Structure formats: structure tokens, C-alpha cells
């Protein structure tokens, strides 16, 4: 099955700096890659996603890039703010019907004011 | 838009006691439904998913079971809880092919 690895496990940045979180996947059939933000005690919330026919997608301060050849995708957060502090998960799914999402182990991002 | 409800929000149970966690959804019909468990500081482990009433797929052998008695209701159960069942249980849905997965607010379970 699919295996998603995520790095780093923890990331500390100064407010205003950029943060980059990287994920790799193993199944070349994976075709959808969402990113989730989980605040303490809450369920994960989708923040951005990318499909395999696109190389990059941006939404204000957040962007995701996908390299299908290398089987890796990354989350980029620019001009970080304290409210960006949370745990971020990447995921991949090779299932046409999207029945199974495979998640990375998470990155705890701490933005220091 | 769809909404996912989970209850209770928190639960403390003794070892060996039964468990029933409920997930209900609003604003959609015939969703795919999922149960995940998240251990403290860890990632998301898929436990069960369901593509329709009475249809349950189990991802890992364990002390838990799931049922889907109605289209918008997904229940996670156990006959006898273990200490290792402690965790944060998340219900999720997606709307089928090409759909994004959405998560509920979660239930925190502590087995003592």
C-alpha cells in the first residue's frame, strides 16, 4: 500500500519567516494530495490540496508544490504568523474513489512572535 | 455544506467497559465515512471506512468494531476497552470520487 513520510516532525520559525514541510509518497498511482492543519484538541482542517495534473497551487500565504517524478510534495507558508502554530499533516490517496487517505506523521509548527 | 457531529467530546472509561462513539453527518447524502484514531502526538490511523449502509471495511485488526445503521450515522464500538484504546477518535467523510475528506471535531477517550 501507500506509504507517506513527512519531515520535519517539529519546526520552529520566527514570525514573518517562511516554513516548509516536505512529504514523500511511494505509490505512483496516488493522484490527490491534501494538507491539513490541526489545532490542539480539534479535528484536522483542510487548508490546501493539489491534484497530480498540477505542479503548484497557491492560496494567499500558502502554497503546495508537487513533483510526480520524485514522488514528493511540499507545503510552503510565507510570512508566518503566531496563529499558524499547529500540527500539519500531509496525505496522499491512490484510490480512484478516494476511500483511503494515507497520512504523514505530522509536523508541529511553532511560530515565535 | 456538510457538518460532522461527534459525541461525546470527551470520555473516561475503565478498562473492560464497553464503548459506543457516535458520528452523524448533515448536509449530504450517501457519503463515505471513516473512523480514525490519533494517539497523543501521533499521526492518523485509519480504523474503518464505510461506503454505504451496512458496509464496513476494517483496516487493522483490533478490539474495535464499526457499524453504519443509517446513511448519515457511523458508530464505533467495543465490548471491552483496553488501555491501548485511549486516544483521539476522529470521524471523517468524503463525497466520493474526487472528493475532499472532511473531519469532525473528535472524541477524546481515556481508558483507565
Coordinates of C-alpha atoms in Angstrom, one line a residue:
Chain A
X1 CA 0.0 0.0 0.0
X2 CA 0.9 3.7 0.0
X3 CA 3.5 5.0 2.5
X4 CA 3.7 8.7 3.2
X5 CA 6.7 10.1 5.1
X6 CA 6.7 13.7 6.4
X7 CA 9.6 15.9 7.6
X8 CA 10.4 17.5 9.9
X9 CA 8.5 16.3 12.9
X10 CA 8.9 19.7 14.6
X11 CA 9.7 23.1 13.1
X12 CA 10.2 26.4 14.9
X13 CA 10.4 29.7 13.0
X14 CA 10.4 33.3 13.8
X15 CA 7.2 35.3 13.0
X16 CA 7.5 36.6 9.4
X17 CA 9.8 33.8 8.2
X18 CA 8.8 31.1 5.8
X19 CA 8.1 27.5 6.8
X20 CA 8.5 24.4 4.5
X21 CA 7.2 21.0 5.3
X22 CA 8.0 18.1 3.0
X23 CA 6.3 14.7 2.2
X24 CA 7.2 11.8 0.1
X25 CA 4.9 9.0 -1.1
X26 CA 5.6 5.6 -2.5
X27 CA 2.6 4.7 -4.8
X28 CA 2.9 6.3 -8.2
X29 CA -0.8 5.8 -8.6
X30 CA -1.5 8.5 -5.9
X31 CA -3.3 11.4 -7.6
X32 CA -4.6 13.7 -4.8
X33 CA -2.6 15.3 -2.1
X34 CA -4.3 17.4 0.6
X35 CA -2.7 19.2 3.5
X36 CA -4.5 19.6 6.9
X37 CA -3.9 21.9 9.9
X38 CA -4.8 20.6 13.3
X39 CA -5.1 22.9 16.2
X40 CA -4.9 21.5 19.8
X41 CA -7.9 19.4 20.7
X42 CA -9.6 19.8 17.3
X43 CA -10.1 17.8 14.2
X44 CA -7.8 18.4 11.2
X45 CA -9.0 21.1 8.8
X46 CA -8.2 21.1 5.1
X47 CA -6.0 24.1 4.1
X48 CA -4.9 23.3 0.6
X49 CA -4.8 20.4 -1.8
X50 CA -3.2 19.6 -5.2
X51 CA -4.0 17.0 -7.8
X52 CA -1.5 15.1 -9.9
X53 CA -2.1 17.1 -13.0
X54 CA -0.9 20.3 -11.4
X55 CA 2.7 21.2 -10.3
X56 CA 1.9 24.1 -7.9
X57 CA -1.0 25.7 -6.2
X58 CA -1.2 28.9 -4.2
X59 CA -3.7 30.3 -1.8
X60 CA -2.6 33.6 -0.3
X61 CA 0.3 32.8 2.1
X62 CA 0.1 29.1 1.5
X63 CA 1.4 27.1 -1.5
X64 CA 1.9 23.5 -2.3
X65 CA 4.2 22.0 -4.9
X66 CA 4.2 18.5 -6.4
X67 CA 7.0 16.6 -8.1
X68 CA 5.4 13.5 -9.5
X69 CA 8.7 12.1 -10.9
X70 CA 10.4 12.3 -7.5
X71 CA 7.2 11.4 -5.6
X72 CA 7.3 14.3 -3.2
X73 CA 5.2 17.3 -2.4
X74 CA 5.7 20.3 -0.1
X75 CA 3.8 22.9 1.9
X76 CA 5.1 26.4 1.9
X77 CA 3.9 29.0 4.3
X78 CA 5.2 32.5 3.8
X79 CA 5.1 35.5 6.3
X80 CA 4.3 33.1 9.1
X81 CA 2.1 34.4 12.0
X82 CA 1.6 33.0 15.5
X83 CA -1.8 31.7 14.6
X84 CA -0.1 29.4 12.0
X85 CA 1.2 27.4 15.0
X86 CA -0.4 24.0 14.8
X87 CA 0.3 20.4 13.6
X88 CA 0.2 20.0 9.9
X89 CA -0.5 16.7 8.1
X90 CA 0.1 15.8 4.5
X91 CA -1.9 13.0 2.9
X92 CA -2.0 11.0 -0.4
X93 CA -4.6 8.8 -1.9
X94 CA -4.2 6.4 -4.8
X95 CA -7.8 5.3 -4.7
X96 CA -10.0 6.4 -7.6
X97 CA -13.0 6.5 -5.2
X98 CA -10.9 8.3 -2.5
X99 CA -11.8 5.6 0.0
X100 CA -8.4 5.6 1.7
X101 CA -6.3 8.6 2.6
X102 CA -2.7 7.9 3.8
X103 CA -1.4 10.4 6.2
X104 CA 2.1 11.6 7.1
X105 CA 3.1 11.5 10.8
X106 CA 2.6 15.3 11.2
X107 CA 4.8 18.4 11.7
X108 CA 4.4 20.5 14.8
X109 CA 5.0 24.1 13.6
X110 CA 5.8 26.7 16.3
X111 CA 5.8 30.3 15.1
X112 CA 7.6 32.5 17.7
X113 CA 6.4 36.1 18.0
Chain B
X1 CA -22.3 22.4 3.3
X2 CA -21.7 19.2 5.2
X3 CA -21.4 19.1 9.0
X4 CA -20.0 16.3 11.1
X5 CA -21.1 15.8 14.7
X6 CA -19.3 13.6 17.2
X7 CA -20.2 12.8 20.8
X8 CA -19.3 12.7 23.4
X9 CA -16.5 15.2 23.1
X10 CA -14.6 13.5 25.9
X11 CA -15.0 10.2 27.7
X12 CA -13.2 8.5 30.6
X13 CA -13.9 4.8 30.8
X14 CA -12.5 1.9 32.9
X15 CA -10.6 -1.0 31.3
X16 CA -13.0 -3.7 30.4
X17 CA -16.1 -1.5 29.9
X18 CA -18.0 -1.2 26.6
X19 CA -17.7 1.7 24.3
X20 CA -20.0 3.4 21.8
X21 CA -19.0 6.6 19.9
X22 CA -21.4 8.2 17.5
X23 CA -20.8 10.2 14.4
X24 CA -23.6 11.8 12.5
X25 CA -23.4 14.0 9.4
X26 CA -25.7 16.7 8.0
X27 CA -25.9 18.4 4.6
X28 CA -25.0 15.5 2.4
X29 CA -26.3 12.1 1.5
X30 CA -24.5 8.8 0.8
X31 CA -21.1 10.0 2.0
X32 CA -18.1 7.7 2.5
X33 CA -17.5 7.7 6.3
X34 CA -14.3 7.0 8.2
X35 CA -13.1 6.4 11.7
X36 CA -9.5 7.4 12.6
X37 CA -7.6 7.1 15.8
X38 CA -4.9 9.5 16.8
X39 CA -2.6 8.6 19.7
X40 CA -1.1 11.5 21.7
X41 CA 1.3 13.4 19.5
X42 CA 1.0 11.0 16.7
X43 CA -0.5 10.7 13.2
X44 CA -3.8 9.4 12.0
X45 CA -4.5 5.7 11.9
X46 CA -7.5 4.7 9.7
X47 CA -9.6 2.2 11.6
X48 CA -12.7 1.7 9.5
X49 CA -14.5 3.1 6.5
X50 CA -17.9 2.7 5.0
X51 CA -19.2 3.4 1.5
X52 CA -22.9 2.8 2.4
X53 CA -25.4 1.5 5.0
X54 CA -24.2 -1.8 6.5
X55 CA -21.0 -1.8 4.5
X56 CA -17.9 -1.7 6.7
X57 CA -14.2 -2.2 5.8
X58 CA -11.7 -2.8 8.6
X59 CA -8.2 -1.5 8.1
X60 CA -6.5 -3.1 11.2
X61 CA -7.4 -6.0 13.4
X62 CA -8.2 -4.7 16.8
X63 CA -10.5 -4.5 19.8
X64 CA -13.0 -2.2 18.0
X65 CA -15.9 -2.6 15.6
X66 CA -17.9 -0.2 13.5
X67 CA -21.5 -0.1 12.2
X68 CA -23.5 2.1 9.8
X69 CA -27.1 1.6 10.7
X70 CA -28.2 4.7 8.7
X71 CA -26.8 6.7 5.8
X72 CA -25.6 9.5 8.0
X73 CA -24.7 7.6 11.1
X74 CA -21.5 5.8 11.9
X75 CA -20.8 4.2 15.2
X76 CA -17.6 2.9 16.7
X77 CA -17.9 0.3 19.4
X78 CA -16.0 -2.0 21.7
X79 CA -17.2 -4.8 24.0
X80 CA -14.3 -4.5 26.4
X81 CA -11.9 -1.5 26.3
X82 CA -8.2 -1.9 26.7
X83 CA -5.7 0.7 27.9
X84 CA -4.3 0.9 24.4
X85 CA -7.7 2.1 23.1
X86 CA -7.0 5.5 24.6
X87 CA -6.7 8.2 22.0
X88 CA -8.4 10.9 20.0
X89 CA -11.1 9.4 17.7
X90 CA -12.0 11.3 14.5
X91 CA -14.9 10.7 12.2
X92 CA -14.4 11.9 8.6
X93 CA -16.4 11.9 5.4
X94 CA -15.8 12.4 1.7
X95 CA -18.3 12.7 -1.0
X96 CA -17.0 10.1 -3.3
X97 CA -14.8 10.2 -6.4
X98 CA -12.6 13.2 -6.4
X99 CA -13.9 14.3 -3.1
X100 CA -12.0 16.1 -0.3
X101 CA -12.0 14.5 3.1
X102 CA -13.5 16.4 6.0
X103 CA -13.0 15.7 9.7
X104 CA -15.3 16.0 12.7
X105 CA -14.3 17.7 16.0
X106 CA -13.2 14.4 17.5
X107 CA -13.8 12.4 20.8
X108 CA -11.0 12.2 23.3
X109 CA -11.1 8.8 25.0
X110 CA -9.1 8.0 28.1
X111 CA -9.2 4.4 29.3
X112 CA -8.0 3.9 32.9

